[in-house]
Coordinates of C-alpha atoms in Angstrom, one line a residue:
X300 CA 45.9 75.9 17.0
X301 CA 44.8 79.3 16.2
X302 CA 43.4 80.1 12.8
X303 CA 42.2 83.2 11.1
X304 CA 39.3 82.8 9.1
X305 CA 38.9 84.8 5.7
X306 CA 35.2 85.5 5.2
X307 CA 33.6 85.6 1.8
X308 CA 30.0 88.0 0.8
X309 CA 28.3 85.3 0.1
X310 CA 29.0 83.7 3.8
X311 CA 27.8 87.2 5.5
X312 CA 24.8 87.0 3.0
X313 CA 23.5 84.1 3.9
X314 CA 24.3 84.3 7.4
X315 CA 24.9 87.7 9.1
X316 CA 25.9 86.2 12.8
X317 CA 28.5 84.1 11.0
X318 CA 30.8 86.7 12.5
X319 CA 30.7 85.6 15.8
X320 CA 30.9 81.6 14.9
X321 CA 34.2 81.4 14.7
X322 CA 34.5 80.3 18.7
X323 CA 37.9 81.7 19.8
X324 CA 39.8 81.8 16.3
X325 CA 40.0 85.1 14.5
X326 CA 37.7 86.8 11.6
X327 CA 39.4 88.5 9.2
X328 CA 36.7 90.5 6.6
X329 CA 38.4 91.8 3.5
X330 CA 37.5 95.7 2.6
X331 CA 36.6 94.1 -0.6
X332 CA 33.5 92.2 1.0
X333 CA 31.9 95.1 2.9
X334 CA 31.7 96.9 -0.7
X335 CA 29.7 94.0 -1.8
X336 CA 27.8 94.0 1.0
X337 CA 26.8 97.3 0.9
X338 CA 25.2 97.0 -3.1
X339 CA 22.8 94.7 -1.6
X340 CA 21.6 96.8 1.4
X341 CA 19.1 98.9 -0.3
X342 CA 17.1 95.5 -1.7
X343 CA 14.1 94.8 -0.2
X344 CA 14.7 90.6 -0.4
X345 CA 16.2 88.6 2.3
X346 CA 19.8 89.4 0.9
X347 CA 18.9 93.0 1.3
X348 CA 18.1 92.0 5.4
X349 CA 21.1 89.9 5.9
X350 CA 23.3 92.7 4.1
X351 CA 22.1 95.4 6.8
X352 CA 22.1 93.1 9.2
X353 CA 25.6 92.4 8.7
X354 CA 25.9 96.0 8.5
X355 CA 24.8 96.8 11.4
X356 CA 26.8 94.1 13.6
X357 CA 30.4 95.8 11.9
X358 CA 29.3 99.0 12.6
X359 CA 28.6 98.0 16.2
X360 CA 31.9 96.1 16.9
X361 CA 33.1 99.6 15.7
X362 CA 32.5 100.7 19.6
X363 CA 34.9 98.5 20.8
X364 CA 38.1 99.9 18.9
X365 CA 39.7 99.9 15.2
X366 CA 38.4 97.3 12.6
X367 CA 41.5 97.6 11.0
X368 CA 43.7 96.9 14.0
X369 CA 40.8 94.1 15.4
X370 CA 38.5 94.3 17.9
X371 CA 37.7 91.5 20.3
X372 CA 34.5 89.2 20.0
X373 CA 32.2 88.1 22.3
X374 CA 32.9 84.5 22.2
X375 CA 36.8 85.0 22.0
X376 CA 39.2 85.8 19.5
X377 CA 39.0 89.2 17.4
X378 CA 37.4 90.6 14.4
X379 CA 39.8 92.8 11.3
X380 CA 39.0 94.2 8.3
X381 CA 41.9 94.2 6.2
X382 CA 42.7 95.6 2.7
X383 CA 45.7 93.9 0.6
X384 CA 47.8 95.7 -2.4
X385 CA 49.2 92.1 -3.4
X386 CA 49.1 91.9 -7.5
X387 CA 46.0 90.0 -8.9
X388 CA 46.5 87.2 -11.4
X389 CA 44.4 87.6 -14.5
X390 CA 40.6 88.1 -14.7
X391 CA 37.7 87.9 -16.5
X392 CA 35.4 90.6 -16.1
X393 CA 33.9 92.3 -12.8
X394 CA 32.8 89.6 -10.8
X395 CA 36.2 87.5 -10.8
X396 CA 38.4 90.9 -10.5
X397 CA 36.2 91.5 -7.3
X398 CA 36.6 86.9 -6.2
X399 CA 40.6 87.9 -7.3
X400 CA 40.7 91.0 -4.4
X401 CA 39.2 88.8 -1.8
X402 CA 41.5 85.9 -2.8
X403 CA 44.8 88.3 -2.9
X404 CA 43.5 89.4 0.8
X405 CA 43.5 85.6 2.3
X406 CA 46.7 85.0 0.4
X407 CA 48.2 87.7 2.2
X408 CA 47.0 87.2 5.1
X409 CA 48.1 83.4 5.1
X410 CA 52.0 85.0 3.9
X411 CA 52.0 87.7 6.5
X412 CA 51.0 85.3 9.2
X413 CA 52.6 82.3 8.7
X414 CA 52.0 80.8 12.0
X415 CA 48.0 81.0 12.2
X416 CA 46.7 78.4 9.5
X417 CA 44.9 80.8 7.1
X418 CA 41.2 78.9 6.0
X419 CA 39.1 80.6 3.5
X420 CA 35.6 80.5 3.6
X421 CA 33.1 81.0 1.1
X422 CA 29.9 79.1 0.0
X423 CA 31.0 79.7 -4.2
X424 CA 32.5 76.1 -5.1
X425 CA 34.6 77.8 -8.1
X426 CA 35.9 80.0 -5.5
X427 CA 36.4 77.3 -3.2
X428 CA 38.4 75.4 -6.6
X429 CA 40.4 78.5 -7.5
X430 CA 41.2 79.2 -3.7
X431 CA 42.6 75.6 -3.9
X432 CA 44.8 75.9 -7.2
X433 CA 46.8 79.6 -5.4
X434 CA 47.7 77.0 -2.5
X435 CA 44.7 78.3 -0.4
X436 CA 43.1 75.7 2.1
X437 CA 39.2 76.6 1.2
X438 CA 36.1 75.4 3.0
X439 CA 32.5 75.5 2.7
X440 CA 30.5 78.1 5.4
X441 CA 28.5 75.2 7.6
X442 CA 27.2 76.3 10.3
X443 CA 23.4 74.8 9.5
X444 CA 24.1 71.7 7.2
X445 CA 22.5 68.6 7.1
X446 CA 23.5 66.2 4.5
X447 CA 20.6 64.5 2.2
X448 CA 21.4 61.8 2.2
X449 CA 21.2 61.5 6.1
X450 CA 18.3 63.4 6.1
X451 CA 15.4 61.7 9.0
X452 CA 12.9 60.1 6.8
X453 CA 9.8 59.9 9.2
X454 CA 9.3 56.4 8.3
X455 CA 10.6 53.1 9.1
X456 CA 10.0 49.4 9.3
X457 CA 10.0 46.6 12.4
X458 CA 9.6 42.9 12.2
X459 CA 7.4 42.3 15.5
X460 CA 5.8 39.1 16.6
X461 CA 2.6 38.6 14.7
X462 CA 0.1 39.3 17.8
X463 CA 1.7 43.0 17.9
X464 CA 0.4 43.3 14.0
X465 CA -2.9 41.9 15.2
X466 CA -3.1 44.6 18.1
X467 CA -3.4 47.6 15.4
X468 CA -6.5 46.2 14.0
X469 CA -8.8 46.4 16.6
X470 CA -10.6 49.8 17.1
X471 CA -9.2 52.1 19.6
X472 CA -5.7 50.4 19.3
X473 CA -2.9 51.6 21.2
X474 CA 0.5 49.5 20.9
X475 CA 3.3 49.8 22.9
X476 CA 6.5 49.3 20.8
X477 CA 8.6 46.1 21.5
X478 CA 11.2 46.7 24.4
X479 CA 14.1 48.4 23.1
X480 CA 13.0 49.9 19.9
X481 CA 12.2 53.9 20.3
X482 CA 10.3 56.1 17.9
X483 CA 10.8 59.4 17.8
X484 CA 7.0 61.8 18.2
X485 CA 5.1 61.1 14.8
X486 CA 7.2 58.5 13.4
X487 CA 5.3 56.1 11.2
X488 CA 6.7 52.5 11.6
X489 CA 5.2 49.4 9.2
X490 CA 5.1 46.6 11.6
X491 CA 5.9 43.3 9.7
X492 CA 5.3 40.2 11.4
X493 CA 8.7 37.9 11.5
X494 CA 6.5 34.6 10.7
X495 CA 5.0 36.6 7.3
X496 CA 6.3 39.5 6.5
X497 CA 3.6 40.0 4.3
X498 CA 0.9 40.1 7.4
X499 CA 1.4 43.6 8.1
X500 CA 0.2 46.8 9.8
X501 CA 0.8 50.8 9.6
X502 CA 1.2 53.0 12.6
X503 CA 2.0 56.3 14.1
X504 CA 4.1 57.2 17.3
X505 CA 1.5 59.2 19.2
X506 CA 3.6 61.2 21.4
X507 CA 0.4 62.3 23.7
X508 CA 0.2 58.0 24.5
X509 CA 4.2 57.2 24.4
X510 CA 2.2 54.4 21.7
X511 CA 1.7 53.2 18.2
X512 CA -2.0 54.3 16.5
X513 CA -3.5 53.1 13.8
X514 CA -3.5 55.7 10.5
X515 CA -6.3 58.1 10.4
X516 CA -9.5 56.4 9.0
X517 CA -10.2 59.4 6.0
X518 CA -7.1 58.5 4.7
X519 CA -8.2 55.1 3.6
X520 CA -11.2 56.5 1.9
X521 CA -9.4 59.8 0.1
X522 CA -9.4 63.0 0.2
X523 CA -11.5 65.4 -2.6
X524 CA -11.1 62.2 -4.9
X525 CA -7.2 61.8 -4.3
X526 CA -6.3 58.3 -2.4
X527 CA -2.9 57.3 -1.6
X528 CA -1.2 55.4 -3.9
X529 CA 1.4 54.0 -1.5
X530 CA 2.4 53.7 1.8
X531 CA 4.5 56.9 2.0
X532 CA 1.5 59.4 0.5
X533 CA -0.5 57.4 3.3
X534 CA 1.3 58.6 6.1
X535 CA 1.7 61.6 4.5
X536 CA -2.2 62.4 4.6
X537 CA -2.2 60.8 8.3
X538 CA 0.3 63.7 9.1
X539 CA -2.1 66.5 6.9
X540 CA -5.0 66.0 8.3
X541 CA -3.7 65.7 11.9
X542 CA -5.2 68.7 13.7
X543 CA -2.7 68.2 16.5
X544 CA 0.2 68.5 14.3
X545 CA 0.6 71.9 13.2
X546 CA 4.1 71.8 11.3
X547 CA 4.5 69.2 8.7
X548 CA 7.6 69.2 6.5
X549 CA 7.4 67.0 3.5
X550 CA 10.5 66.3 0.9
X551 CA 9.9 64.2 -2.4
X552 CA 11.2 64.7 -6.1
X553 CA 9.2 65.7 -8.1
X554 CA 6.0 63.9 -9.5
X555 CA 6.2 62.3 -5.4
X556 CA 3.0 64.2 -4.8
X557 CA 3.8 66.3 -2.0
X558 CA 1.8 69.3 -3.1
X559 CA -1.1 67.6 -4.8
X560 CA -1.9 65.8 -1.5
X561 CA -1.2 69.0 0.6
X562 CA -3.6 71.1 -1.0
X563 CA -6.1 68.0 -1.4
X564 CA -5.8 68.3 2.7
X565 CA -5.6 72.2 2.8
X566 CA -9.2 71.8 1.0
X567 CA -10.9 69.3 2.7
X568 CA -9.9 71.0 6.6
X569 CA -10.8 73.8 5.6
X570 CA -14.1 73.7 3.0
X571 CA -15.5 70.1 3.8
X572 CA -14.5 70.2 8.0
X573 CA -13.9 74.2 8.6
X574 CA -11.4 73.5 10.6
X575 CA -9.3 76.4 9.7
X576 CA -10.8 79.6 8.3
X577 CA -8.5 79.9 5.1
X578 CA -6.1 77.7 2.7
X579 CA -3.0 80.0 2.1
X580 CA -0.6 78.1 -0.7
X581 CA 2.2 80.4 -1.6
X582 CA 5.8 79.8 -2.8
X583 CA 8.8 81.7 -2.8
X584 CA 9.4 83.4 -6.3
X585 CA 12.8 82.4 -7.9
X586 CA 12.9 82.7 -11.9
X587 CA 15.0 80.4 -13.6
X588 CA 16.6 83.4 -16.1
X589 CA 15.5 86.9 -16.5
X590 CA 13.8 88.4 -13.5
X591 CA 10.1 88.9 -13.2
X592 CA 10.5 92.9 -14.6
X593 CA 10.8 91.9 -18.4
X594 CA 7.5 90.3 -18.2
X595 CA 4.4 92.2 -19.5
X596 CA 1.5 93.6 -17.3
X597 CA 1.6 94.6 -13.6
X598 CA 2.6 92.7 -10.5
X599 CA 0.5 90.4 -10.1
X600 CA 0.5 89.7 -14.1
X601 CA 4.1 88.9 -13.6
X602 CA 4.1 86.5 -10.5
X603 CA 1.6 84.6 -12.4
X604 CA 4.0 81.9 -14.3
X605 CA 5.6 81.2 -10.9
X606 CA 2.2 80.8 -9.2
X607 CA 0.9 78.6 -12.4
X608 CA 1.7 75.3 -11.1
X609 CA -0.3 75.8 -7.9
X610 CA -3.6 76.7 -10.0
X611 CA -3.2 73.9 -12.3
X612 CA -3.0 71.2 -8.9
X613 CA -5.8 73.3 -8.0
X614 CA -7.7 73.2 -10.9
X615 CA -7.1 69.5 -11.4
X616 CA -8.9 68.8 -7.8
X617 CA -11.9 70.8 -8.7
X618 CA -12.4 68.4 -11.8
X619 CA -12.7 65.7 -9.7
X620 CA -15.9 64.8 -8.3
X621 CA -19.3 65.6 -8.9
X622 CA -19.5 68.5 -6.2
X623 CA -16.9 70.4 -7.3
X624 CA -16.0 72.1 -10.5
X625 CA -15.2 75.4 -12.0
X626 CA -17.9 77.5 -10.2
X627 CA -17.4 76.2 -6.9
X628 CA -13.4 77.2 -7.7
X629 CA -13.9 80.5 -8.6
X630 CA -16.1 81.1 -5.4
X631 CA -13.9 79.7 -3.5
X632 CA -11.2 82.2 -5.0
X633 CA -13.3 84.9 -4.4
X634 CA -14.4 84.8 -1.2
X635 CA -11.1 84.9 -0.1
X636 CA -11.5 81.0 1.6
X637 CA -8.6 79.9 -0.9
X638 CA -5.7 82.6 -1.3
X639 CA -2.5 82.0 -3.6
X640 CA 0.2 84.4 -2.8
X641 CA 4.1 84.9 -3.6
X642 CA 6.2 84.3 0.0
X643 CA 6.6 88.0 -0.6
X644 CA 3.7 89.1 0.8
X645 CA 3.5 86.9 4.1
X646 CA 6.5 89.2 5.9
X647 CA 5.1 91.1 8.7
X648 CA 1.2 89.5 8.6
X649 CA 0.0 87.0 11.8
X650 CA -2.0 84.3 10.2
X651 CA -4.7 82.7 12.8
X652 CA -7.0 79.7 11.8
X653 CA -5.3 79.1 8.4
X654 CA -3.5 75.6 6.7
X655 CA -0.9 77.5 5.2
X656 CA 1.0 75.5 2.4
X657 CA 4.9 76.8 1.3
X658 CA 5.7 75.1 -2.1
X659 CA 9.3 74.7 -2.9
X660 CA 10.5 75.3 0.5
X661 CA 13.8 74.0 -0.4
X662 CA 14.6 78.0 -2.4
X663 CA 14.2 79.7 1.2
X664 CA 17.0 80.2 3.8
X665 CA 16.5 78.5 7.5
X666 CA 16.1 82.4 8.6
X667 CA 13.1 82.8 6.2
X668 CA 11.6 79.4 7.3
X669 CA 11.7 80.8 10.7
X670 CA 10.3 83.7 10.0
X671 CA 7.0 81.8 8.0
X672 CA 6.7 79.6 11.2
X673 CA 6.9 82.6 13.3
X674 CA 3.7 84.4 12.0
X675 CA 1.2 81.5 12.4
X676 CA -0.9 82.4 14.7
X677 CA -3.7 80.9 16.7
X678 CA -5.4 77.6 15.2
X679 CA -2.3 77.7 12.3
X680 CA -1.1 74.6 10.5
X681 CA 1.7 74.9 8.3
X682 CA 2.9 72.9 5.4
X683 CA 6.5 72.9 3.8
X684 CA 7.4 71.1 1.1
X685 CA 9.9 70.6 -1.2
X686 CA 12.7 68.6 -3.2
X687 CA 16.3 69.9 -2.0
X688 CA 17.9 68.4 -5.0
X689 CA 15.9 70.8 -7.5
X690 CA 17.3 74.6 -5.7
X691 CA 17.5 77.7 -7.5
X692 CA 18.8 79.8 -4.9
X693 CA 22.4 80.6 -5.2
X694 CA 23.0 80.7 -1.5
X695 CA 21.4 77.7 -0.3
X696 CA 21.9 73.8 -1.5
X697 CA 20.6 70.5 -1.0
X698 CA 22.2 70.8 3.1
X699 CA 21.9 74.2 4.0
X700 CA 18.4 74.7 2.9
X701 CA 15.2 76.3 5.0
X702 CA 13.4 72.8 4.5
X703 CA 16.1 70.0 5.2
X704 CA 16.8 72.2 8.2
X705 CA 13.6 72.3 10.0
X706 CA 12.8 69.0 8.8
X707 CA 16.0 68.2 11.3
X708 CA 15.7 71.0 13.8
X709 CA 11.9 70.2 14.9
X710 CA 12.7 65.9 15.1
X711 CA 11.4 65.0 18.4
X712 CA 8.7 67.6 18.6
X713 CA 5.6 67.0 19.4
X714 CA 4.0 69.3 17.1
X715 CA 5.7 68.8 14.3
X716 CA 6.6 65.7 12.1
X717 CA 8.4 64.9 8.6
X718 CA 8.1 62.7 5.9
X719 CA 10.3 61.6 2.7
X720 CA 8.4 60.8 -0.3
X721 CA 10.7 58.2 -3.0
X722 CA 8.2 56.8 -5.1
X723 CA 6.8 58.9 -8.2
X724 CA 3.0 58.4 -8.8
X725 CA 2.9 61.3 -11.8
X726 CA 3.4 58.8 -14.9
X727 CA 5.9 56.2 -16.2
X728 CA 8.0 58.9 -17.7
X729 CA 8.1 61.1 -15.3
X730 CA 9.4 58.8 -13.1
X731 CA 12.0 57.6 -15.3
X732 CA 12.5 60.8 -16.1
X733 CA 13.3 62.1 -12.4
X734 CA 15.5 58.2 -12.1
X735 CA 17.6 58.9 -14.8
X736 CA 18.3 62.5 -16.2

């Protein structure tokens, strides 16, 4: 059956080609959304991007005939702008008069049409709720979603016949996986053997061999004085300091450890191996109240609270060991061998020979993940990480996310690999904490 589709701003915010997604149903765009559309275009964040973007695919379809009578789509069905004069119900202030025009437009709609089923769309779950209590069938925009709780977890265990554990200890091992078990590339299995499950071994799917490989010998010994205090951090180190895998996405709540053992990595490649020219750690800036402007000083005085928490995991590896300390830091820092940056100022730069680290991944859209991944260059490593259940972007969420979708979009490639970290290591409260609040 053929349905017209009532498009919120927020679904052309966060996705611009949501026009022409629709397959062969048709996209109805209410007046009221292109005005709110157009008070973005002017910013210089990625809302300001899609908002052009979106922009610019209108005024294209334009070419084709009258928005207001409907113009055809590529993929089938047509396109309409459409402005209602149905009374509004009651309102509260700007933003709901402007939810209540878009709402009066899909009820029309829905009257006027009776036999196309009318489906509003919008990614606000008020909306969705207030759609649903005018008699409005309401969904969520889903185009890129992949649930939590299915998310791939990198890791997982086989019971094996105790001569396959055996096999991983000798030096040089390479262990071909018992008939009718499959890994997918850089998967980490723990191989428990059936007669003691306690006998057991850890290993990576090489995808190079088609075969299991022991763990990485450094990560046993630790990394600038950090060793892993579980299985999960010790495949996640296996995965850092893996030259051959240059995109590693790592999810954990917090306290997990994921950016404590990524920069612990970033360091050691790049000051202790050279391996890479430069550790970049950045993270996208997302203030949880007012914006950055009410702060004192000047920009990079104002981006320092959201930078903090990288400098203090910094600073805490420099007071460990006797090599290290404050001088070798602020060298470091200096010479331009350790940069910390806002996401900000990565747009538009190729980045050759560096581990680059994104903190808080789970903030940036899957278009800005893709355009991070798109300027490595040469010799690049990249490192995202993140805990989708802690998101202060209003137009992504635990599903839709940058991270949880490249963590799905890049299983089975060689070159990159995933891990889920479960177990807090920061304290005994902090783990409660994160359990039970």
């Amino acid at each position: 059956m053929e349905k017209n589709f009532i498009l919120d701003t927020n679904v052309l915010l966060h996705d611009p080609r949501s026009l022409f997604t629709f397959e062969d149903n048709n996209v109805v765009i209410p007046i009221y959304v292109i005005e709110e559309v157009d008070k973005f275009k002017r910013d210089l964040s990625e809302l300001g991007r899609n908002a052009r973007l979106a922009a610019r695919y209108l005024d294209a379809l334009r070419a084709e005939g009258s928005l207001a009578e409907g113009v055809p789509l590529p993929g089938g069905g047509n396109l309409r702008v459409v402005v209602s004069h149905r009374p509004l119900p009651p309102s509260i202030g700007d933003a709901q008069l402007m939810d209540n025009r878009i709402l009066s437009v899909a009820l029309d709609i829905k009257e006027r049409e009776p036999d196309l089923k009318a489906v509003f769309i919008t990614k606000d779950t008020s909306l969705r709720i207030r759609a649903d209590a005018v008699g409005l069938e309401a969904q969520d925009y889903d185009a890129q979603r992949v649930e939590i709780s299915e998310l791939y977890t990198g890791h997982r265990e086989l019971l094996v016949p105790r001569e396959l554990v055996d096999q991983m200890y000798k030096p040089g091992a390479e262990v071909a996986l018992p008939e009718g078990e499959a890994l997918a590339p850089n998967e980490f299995v723990l191989l428990k053997d059936e007669t003691n499950p306690s006998h057991t071994a850890m290993g990576r799917m090489n995808p190079a061999k088609g075969r299991l490989v022991p763990l990485l010998r450094v990560v046993k010994d630790g990394v600038w004085g950090i060793r892993p205090r579980n299985m999960e951090q010790s495949y996640t180190f296996d995965l850092l300091l893996n030259d051959e895998i240059k995109l590693v996405t790592i999810v954990g709540k917090a306290g997990t450890g994921k950016t404590l053992l990524a920069i612990a990595a970033g360091l050691h490649k790049t000051t202790e191996e050279s391996a890479y020219q430069k550790l970049l750690v950045s993270r996208p800036i997302f203030p949880l109240g007012r914006d950055i402007g009410y702060l004192p000083g000047d920009v990079e005085q104002k981006l320092n609270p959201w930078m903090q928490p990288i400098f203090d995991n910094l600073e805490f590896l420099f007071s460990t060991g006797s090599r290290k300390g404050p001088r070798a830091y602020a060298e470091l820092l200096e010479s331009g061998q350790i940069q910390v940056e806002p996401l900000t100022y990565i747009r538009g730069r190729s980045l050759p020979q560096q581990f680059i680290i994104v903190d808080e991944a789970q903030n940036l859209t899957p278009h800005e993940v893709k355009t991070i991944i798109t300027r490595s260059g040469d010799g690049t490593k990249i490192v995202l990480t993140g805990d989708p259940g802690q998101i202060d972007n209003p137009y992504v969420d635990s599903a839709s996310n940058g991270l949880s979708i490249a963590a799905e979009r890049f299983r089975g490639e060689k070159l990159a690999a995933h891990i889920v970290l479960a177990k807090g290591e920061r304290s005994e409260l902090a783990e409660l904490a994160a359990n039970a609040l």
